[in-house]
PDB file of C-alpha atoms and ligand atoms in Angstrom:
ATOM      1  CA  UNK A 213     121.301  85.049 -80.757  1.00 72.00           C
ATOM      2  CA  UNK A 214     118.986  87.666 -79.137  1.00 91.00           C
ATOM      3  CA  UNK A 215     116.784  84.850 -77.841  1.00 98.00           C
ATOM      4  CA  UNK A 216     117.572  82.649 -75.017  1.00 98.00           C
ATOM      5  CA  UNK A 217     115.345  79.741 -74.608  1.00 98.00           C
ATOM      6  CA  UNK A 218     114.564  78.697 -70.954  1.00 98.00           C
ATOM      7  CA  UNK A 219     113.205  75.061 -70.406  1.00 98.00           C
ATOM      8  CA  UNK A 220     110.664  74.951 -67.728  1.00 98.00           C
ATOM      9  CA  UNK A 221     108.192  72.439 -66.167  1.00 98.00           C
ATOM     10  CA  UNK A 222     108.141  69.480 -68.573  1.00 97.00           C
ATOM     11  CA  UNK A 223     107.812  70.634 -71.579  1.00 98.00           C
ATOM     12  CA  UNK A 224     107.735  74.200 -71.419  1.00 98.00           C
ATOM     13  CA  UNK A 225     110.013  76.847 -73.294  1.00 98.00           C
ATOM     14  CA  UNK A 226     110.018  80.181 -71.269  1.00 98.00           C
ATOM     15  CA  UNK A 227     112.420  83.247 -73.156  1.00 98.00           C
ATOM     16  CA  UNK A 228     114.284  85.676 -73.210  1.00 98.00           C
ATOM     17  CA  UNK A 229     114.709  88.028 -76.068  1.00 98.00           C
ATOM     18  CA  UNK A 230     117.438  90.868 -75.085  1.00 98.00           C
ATOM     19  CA  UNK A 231     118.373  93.907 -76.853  1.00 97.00           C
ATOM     20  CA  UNK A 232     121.709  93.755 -78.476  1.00 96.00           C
ATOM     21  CA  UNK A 233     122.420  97.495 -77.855  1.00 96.00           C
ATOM     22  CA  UNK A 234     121.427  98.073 -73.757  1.00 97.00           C
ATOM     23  CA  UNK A 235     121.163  94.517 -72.532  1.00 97.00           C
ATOM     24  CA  UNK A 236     117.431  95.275 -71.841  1.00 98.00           C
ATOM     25  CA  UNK A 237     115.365  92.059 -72.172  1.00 98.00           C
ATOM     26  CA  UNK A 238     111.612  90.767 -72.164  1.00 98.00           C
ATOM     27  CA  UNK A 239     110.695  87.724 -70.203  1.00 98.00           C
ATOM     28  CA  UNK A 240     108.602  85.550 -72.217  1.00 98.00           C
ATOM     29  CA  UNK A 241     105.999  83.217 -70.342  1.00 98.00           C
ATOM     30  CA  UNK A 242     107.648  82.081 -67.189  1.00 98.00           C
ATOM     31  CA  UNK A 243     106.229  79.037 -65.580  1.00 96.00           C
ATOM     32  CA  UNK A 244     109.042  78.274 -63.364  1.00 98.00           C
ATOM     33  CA  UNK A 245     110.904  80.194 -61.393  1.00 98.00           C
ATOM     34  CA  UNK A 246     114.022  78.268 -60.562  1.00 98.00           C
ATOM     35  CA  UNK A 247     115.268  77.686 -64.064  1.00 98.00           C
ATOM     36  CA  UNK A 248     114.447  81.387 -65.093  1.00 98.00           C
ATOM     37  CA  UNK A 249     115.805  82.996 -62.617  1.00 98.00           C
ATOM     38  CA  UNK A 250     119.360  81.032 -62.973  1.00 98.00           C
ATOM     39  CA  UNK A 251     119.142  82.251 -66.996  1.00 98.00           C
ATOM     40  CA  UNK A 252     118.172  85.684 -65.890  1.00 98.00           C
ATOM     41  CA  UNK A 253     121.794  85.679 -63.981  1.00 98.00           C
ATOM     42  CA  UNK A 254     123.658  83.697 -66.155  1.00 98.00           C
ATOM     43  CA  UNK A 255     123.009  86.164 -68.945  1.00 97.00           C
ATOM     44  CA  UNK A 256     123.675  89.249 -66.874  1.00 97.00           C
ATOM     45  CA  UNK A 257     120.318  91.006 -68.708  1.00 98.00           C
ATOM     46  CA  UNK A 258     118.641  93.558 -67.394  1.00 98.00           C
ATOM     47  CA  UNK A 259     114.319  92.326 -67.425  1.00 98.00           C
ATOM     48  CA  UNK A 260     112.185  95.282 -68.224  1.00 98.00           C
ATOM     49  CA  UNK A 261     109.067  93.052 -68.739  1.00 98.00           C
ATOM     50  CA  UNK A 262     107.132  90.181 -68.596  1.00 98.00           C
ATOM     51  CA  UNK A 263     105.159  89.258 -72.113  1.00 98.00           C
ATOM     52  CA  UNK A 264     102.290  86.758 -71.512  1.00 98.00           C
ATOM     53  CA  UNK A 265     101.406  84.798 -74.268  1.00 98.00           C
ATOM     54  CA  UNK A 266      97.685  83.471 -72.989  1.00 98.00           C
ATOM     55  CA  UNK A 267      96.244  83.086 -69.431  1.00 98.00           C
ATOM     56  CA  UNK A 268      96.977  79.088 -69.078  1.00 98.00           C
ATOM     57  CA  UNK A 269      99.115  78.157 -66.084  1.00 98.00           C
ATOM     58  CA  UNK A 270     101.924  76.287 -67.785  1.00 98.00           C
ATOM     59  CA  UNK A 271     102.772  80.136 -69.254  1.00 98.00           C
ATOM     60  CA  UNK A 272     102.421  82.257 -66.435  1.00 98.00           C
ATOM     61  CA  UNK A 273     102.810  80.293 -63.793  1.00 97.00           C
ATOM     62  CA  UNK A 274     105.778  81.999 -61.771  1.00 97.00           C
ATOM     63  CA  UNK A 275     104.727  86.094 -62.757  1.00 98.00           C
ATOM     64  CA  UNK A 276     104.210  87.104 -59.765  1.00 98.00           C
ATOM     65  CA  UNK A 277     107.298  85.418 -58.310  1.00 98.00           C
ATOM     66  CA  UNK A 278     109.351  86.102 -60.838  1.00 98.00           C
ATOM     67  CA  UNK A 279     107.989  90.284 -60.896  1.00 98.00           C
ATOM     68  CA  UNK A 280     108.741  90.168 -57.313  1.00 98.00           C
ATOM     69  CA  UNK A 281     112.945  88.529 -57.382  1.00 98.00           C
ATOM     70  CA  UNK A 282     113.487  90.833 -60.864  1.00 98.00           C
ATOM     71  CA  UNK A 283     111.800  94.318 -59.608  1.00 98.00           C
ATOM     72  CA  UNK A 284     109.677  94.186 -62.916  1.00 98.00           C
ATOM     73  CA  UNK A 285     106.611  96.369 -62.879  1.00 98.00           C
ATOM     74  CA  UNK A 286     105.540  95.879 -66.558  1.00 98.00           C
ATOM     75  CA  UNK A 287     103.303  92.478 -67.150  1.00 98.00           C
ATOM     76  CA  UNK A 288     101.804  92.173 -70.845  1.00 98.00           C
ATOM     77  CA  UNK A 289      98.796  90.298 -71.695  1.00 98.00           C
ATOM     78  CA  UNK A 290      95.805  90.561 -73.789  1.00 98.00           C
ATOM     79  CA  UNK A 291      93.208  92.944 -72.726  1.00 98.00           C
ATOM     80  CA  UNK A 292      90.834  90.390 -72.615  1.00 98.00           C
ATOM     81  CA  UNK A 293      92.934  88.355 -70.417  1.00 97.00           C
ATOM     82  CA  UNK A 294      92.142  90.707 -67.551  1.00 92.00           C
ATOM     83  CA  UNK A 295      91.523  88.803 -63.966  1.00 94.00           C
ATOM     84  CA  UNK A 296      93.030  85.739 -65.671  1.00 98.00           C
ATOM     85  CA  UNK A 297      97.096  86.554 -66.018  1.00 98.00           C
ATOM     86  CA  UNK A 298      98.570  86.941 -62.685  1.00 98.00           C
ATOM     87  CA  UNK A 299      99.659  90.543 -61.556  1.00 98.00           C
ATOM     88  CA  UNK A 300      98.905  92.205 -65.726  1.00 98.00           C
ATOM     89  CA  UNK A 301      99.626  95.321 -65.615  1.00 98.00           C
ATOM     90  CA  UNK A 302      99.611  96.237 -69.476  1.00 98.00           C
ATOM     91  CA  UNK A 303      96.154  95.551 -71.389  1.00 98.00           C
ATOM     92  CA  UNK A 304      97.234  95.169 -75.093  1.00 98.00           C
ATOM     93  CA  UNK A 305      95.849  94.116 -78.263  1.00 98.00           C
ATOM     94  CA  UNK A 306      96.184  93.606 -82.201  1.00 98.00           C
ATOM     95  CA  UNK A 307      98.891  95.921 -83.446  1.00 98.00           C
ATOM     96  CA  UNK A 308     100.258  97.470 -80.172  1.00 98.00           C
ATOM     97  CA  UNK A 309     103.843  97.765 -79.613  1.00 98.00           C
ATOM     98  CA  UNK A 310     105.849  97.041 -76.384  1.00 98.00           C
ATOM     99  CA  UNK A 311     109.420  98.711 -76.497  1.00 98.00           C
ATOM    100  CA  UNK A 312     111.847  96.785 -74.856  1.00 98.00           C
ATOM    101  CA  UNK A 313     115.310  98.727 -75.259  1.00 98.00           C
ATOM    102  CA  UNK A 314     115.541  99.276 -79.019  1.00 97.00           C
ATOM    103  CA  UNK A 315     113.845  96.509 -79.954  1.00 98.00           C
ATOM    104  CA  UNK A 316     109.955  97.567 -80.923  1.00 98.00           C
ATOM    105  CA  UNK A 317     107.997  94.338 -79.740  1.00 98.00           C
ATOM    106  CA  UNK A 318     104.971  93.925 -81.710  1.00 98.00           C
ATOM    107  CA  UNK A 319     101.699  92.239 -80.606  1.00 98.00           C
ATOM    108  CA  UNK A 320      99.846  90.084 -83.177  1.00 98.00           C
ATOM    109  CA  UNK A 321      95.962  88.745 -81.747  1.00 98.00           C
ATOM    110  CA  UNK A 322      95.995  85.083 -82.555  1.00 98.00           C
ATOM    111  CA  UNK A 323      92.977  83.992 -80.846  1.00 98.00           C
ATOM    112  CA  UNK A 324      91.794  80.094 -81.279  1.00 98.00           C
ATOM    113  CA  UNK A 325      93.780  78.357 -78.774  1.00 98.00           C
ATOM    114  CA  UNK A 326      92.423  81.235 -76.061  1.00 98.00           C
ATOM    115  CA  UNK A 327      90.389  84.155 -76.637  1.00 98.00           C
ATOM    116  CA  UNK A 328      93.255  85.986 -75.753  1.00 98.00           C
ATOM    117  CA  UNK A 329      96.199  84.528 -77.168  1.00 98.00           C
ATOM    118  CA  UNK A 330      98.953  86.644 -78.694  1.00 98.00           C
ATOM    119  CA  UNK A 331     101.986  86.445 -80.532  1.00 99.00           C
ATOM    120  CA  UNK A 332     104.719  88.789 -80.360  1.00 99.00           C
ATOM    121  CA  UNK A 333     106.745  89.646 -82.875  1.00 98.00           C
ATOM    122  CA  UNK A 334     110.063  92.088 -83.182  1.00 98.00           C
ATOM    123  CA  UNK A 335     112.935  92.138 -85.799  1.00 97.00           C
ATOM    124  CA  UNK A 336     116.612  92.168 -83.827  1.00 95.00           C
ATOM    125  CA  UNK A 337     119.754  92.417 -85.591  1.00 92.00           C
ATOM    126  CA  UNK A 338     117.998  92.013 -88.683  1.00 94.00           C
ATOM    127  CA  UNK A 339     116.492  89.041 -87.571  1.00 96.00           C
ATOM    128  CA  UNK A 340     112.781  88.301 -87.675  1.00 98.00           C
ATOM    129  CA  UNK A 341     111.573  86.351 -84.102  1.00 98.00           C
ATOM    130  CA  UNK A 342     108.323  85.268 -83.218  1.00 98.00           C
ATOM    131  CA  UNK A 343     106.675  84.206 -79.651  1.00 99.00           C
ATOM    132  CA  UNK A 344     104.166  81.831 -80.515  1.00 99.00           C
ATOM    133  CA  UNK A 345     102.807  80.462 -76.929  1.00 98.00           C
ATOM    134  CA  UNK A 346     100.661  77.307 -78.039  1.00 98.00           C
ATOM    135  CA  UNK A 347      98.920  78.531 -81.135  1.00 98.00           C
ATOM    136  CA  UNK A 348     102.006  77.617 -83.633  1.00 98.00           C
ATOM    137  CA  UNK A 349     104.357  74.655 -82.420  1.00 98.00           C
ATOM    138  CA  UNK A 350     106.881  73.135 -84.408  1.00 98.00           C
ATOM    139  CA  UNK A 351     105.274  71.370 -86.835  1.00 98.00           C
ATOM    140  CA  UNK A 352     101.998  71.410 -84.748  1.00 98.00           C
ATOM    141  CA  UNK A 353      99.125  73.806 -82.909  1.00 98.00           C
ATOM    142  CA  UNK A 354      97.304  74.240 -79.845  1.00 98.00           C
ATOM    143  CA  UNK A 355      93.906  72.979 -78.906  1.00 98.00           C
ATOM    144  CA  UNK A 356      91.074  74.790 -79.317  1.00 98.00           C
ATOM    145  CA  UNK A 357      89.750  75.069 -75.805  1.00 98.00           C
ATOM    146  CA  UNK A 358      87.952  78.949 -77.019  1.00 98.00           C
ATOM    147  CA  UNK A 359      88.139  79.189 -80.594  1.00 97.00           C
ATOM    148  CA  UNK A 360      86.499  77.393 -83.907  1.00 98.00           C
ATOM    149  CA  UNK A 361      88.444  76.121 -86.283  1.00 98.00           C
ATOM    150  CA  UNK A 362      88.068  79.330 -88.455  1.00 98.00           C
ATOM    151  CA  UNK A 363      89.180  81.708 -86.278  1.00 98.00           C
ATOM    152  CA  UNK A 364      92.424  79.439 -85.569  1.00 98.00           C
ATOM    153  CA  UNK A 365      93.414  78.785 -89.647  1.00 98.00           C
ATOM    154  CA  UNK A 366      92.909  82.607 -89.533  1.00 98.00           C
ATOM    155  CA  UNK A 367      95.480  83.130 -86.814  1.00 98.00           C
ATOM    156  CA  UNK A 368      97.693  80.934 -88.420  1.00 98.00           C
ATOM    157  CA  UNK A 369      97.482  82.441 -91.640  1.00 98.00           C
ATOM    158  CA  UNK A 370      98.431  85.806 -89.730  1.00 98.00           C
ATOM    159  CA  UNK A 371     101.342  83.892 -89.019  1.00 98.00           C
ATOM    160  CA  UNK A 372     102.312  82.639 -91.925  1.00 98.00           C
ATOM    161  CA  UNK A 373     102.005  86.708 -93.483  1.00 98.00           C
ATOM    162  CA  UNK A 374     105.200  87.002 -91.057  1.00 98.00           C
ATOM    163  CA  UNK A 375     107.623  85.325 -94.026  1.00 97.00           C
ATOM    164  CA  UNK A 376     109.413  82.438 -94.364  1.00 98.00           C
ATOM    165  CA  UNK A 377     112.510  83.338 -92.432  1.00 98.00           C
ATOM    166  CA  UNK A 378     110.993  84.382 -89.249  1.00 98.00           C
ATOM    167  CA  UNK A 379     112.161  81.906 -86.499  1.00 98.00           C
ATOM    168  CA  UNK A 380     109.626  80.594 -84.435  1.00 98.00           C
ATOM    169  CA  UNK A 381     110.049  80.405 -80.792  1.00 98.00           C
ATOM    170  CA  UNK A 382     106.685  78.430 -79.575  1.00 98.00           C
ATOM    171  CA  UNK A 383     105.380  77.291 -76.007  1.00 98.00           C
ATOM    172  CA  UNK A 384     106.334  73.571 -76.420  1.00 98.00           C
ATOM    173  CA  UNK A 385     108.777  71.139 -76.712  1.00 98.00           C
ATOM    174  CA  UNK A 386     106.022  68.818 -78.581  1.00 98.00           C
ATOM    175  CA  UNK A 387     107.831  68.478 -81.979  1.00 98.00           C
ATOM    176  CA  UNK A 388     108.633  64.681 -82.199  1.00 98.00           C
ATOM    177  CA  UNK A 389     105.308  63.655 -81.478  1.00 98.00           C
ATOM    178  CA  UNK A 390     103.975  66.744 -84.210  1.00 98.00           C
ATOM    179  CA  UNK A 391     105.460  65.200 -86.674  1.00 98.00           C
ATOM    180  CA  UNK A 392     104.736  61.882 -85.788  1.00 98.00           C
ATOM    181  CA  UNK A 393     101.065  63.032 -86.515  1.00 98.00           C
ATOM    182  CA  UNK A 394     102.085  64.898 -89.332  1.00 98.00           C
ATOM    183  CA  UNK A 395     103.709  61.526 -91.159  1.00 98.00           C
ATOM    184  CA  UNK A 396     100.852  59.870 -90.806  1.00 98.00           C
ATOM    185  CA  UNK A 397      98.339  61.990 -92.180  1.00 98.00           C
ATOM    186  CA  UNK A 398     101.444  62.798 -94.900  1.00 98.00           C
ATOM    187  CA  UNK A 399     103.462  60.070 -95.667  1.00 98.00           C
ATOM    188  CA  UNK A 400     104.993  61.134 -98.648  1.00 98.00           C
ATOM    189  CA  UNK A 401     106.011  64.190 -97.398  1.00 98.00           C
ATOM    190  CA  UNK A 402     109.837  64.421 -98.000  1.00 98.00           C
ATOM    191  CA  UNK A 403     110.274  67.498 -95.501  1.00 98.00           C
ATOM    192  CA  UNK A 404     108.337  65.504 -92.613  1.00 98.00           C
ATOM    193  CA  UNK A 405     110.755  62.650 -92.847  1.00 98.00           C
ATOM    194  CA  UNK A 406     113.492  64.972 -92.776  1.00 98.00           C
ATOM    195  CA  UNK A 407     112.555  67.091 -90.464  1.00 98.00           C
ATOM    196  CA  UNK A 408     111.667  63.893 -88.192  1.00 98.00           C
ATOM    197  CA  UNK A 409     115.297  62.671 -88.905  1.00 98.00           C
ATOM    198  CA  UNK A 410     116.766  66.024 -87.353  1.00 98.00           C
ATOM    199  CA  UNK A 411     114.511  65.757 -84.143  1.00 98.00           C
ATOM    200  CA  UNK A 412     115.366  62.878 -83.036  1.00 98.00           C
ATOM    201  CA  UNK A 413     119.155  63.778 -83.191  1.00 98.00           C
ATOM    202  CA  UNK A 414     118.421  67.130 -81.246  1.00 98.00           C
ATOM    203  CA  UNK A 415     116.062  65.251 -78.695  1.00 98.00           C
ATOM    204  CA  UNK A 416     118.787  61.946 -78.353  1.00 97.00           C
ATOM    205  CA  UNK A 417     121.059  64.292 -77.020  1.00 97.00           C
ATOM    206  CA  UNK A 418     118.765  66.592 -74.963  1.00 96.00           C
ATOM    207  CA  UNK A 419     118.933  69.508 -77.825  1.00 98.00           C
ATOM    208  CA  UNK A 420     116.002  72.211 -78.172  1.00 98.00           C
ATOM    209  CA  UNK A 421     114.269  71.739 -81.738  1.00 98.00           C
ATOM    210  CA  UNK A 422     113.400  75.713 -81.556  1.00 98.00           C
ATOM    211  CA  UNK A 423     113.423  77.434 -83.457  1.00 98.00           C
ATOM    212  CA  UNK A 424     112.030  76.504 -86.400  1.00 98.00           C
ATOM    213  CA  UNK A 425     111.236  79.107 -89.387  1.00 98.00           C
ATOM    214  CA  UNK A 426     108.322  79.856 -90.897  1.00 98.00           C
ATOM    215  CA  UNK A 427     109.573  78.355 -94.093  1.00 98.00           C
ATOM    216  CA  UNK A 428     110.075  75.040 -92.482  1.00 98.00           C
ATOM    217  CA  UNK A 429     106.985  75.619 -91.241  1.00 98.00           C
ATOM    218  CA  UNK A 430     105.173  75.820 -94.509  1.00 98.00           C
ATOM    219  CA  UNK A 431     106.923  72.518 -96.203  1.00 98.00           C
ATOM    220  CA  UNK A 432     106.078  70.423 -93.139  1.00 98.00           C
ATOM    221  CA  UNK A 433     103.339  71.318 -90.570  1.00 98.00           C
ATOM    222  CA  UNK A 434      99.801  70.062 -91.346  1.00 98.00           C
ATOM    223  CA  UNK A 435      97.776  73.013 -89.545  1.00 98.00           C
ATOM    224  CA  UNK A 436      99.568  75.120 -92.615  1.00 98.00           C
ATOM    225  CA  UNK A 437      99.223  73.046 -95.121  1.00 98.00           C
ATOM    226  CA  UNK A 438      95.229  72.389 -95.593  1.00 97.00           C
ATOM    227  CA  UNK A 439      95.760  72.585 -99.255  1.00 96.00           C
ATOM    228  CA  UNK A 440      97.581  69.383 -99.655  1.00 97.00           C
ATOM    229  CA  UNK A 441      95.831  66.641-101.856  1.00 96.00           C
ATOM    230  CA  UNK A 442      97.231  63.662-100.041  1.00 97.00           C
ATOM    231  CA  UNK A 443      96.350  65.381 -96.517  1.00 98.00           C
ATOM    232  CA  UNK A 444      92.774  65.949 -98.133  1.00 97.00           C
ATOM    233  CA  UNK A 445      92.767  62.383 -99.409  1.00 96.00           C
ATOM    234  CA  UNK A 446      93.721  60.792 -95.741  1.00 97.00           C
ATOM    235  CA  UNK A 447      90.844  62.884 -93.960  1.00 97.00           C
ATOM    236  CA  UNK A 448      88.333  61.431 -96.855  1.00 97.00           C
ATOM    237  CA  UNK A 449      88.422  65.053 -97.796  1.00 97.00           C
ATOM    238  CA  UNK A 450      86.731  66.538-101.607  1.00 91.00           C
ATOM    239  CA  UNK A 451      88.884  68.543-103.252  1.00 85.00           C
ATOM    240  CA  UNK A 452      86.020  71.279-102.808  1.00 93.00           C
ATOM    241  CA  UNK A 453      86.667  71.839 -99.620  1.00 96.00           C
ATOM    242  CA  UNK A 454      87.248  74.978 -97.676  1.00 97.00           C
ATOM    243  CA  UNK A 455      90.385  75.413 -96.220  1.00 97.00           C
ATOM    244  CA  UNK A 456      88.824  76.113 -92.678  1.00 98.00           C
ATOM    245  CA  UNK A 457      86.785  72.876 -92.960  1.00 98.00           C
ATOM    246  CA  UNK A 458      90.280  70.830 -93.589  1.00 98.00           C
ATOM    247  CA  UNK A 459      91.869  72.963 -90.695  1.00 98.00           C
ATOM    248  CA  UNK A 460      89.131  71.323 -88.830  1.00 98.00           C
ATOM    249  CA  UNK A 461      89.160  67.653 -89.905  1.00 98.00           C
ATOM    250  CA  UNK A 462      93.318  67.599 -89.215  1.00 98.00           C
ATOM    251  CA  UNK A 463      92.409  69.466 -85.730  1.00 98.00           C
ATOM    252  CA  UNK A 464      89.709  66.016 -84.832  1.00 98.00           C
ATOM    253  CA  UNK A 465      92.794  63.868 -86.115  1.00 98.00           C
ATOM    254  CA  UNK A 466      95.138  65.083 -84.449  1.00 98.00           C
ATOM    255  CA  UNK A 467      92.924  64.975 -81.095  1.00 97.00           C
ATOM    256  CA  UNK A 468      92.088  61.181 -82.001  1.00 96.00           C
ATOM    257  CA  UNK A 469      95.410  60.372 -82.821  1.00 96.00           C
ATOM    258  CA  UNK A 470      97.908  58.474 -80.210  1.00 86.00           C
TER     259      UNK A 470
HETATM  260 ZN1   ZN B 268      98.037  76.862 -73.295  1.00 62.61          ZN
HETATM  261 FE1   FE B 269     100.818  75.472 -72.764  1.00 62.61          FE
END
């Protein structure tokens, strides 16, 4: 697979996505520097660059550390992230690219979460892949500490443009209580209670449950699915109702709900 996962901190999934052809790779949100470092050696890649998802500390925690041990001079972030990701050296935004050996690296604004989140999104082997941070999870989404519900369904929807088989790589391991949330506002949701089924297994035995795909995605996570009736009927939801305004009434649940 051309992405190594890296648990870090808690809950945290730094990566590493590494080109096939020169063993080039990006560094994906590194928030520790202990475990990242060990997977940097262990894979024997060589780390062109650092790709910051958003600003928050839990992502880019261990840059400059990390910059310093690896010799990496390239540090991607949002260009309205500047001042707030440690040592950026790279200001991008919607639609850039960032070449990382032959892999084209492609940045996707997904702003909601932060003002300056970003996804990034290449195609290796023939394989679709896409960095999330904390604005998709499995079967869940971030907070929205600078965004409105709008501008996050529209992020999402971005996301969702990607196709169904492109794997998702997100910023947390939050899946089992995701879909905890997601049965309850969903019961009868066949693909929840499946999908619940298979994280547990993964998570009894100390198994990663990335990545999904987007497909998954789609059947099971309620921040994609605002056009569910029973979803609808559990937030005391009309039929009439916008899409956005649903986004928003399963973002208040899901902050309510323990
Ligand atoms: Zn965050
Ligand atoms: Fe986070």
């Amino acid at each position: 697979m051309p992405v190594i996962p890296i648990p870090c901190l808690a809950d945290n999934y730094a990566y590493l996505l590494v080109c096939p052809e020169t063993n080039d790779a990006a560094l994906i949100d590194p928030s520790e520097t202990g475990p990242v470092l060990d997977a940097v050696a262990r894979e024997k890649v060589r780390v062109m660059a650092i790709l910051c998802t958003h600003h928050h500390h839990d992502h880019v925690g261990c840059n400059h550390e990390v910059a310093h041990a690896l010799d990496i001079h390239r540090i991607y972030g949002h260009l309205s992230d500047g001042g707030r990701i440690p040592d950026q050296s790279h200001f991008v935004s919607d639609g850039d690219r960032v070449v990382i050996g032959k892999i084209s690296v492609s940045v996707l604004h997904v702003p909601g979460h932060t003002t300056g989140s970003i996804a990034y999104f290449a195609t290796v082997d023939g394989e679709p892949v896409v960095f999330t941070g904390d604005t998709l999870f499995v079967a869940g989404s971030g907070r929205l500490f600078e965004g409105s519900p709008a501008i996050m369904h529209r992020s999402l929807q971005k996301l969702a443009q990607l196709g169904g088989p492109t794997r998702i790589f997100c910023g947390h391991e939050y899946t089992e209580s995701n879909l905890r949330f997601a049965a309850h506002i969903e019961p009868s949701n066949q693909a929840i209670v499946e999908a619940r089924a298979r994280a547990a297994r993964l998570r009894k035995d100390k198994m990663l449950t990335v990545p999904s795909t987007m497909e998954d995605e789609l059947r099971y996570n309620p921040f994609l699915r605002t056009s569910s009736v029973e979803i609808r009927s559990a937030l005391n939801l009309p039929s009439s109702a916008s899409a956005e305004e649903v986004f928003g009434a399963v973002r208040n649940a899901k902050n309510d709900f323990h």
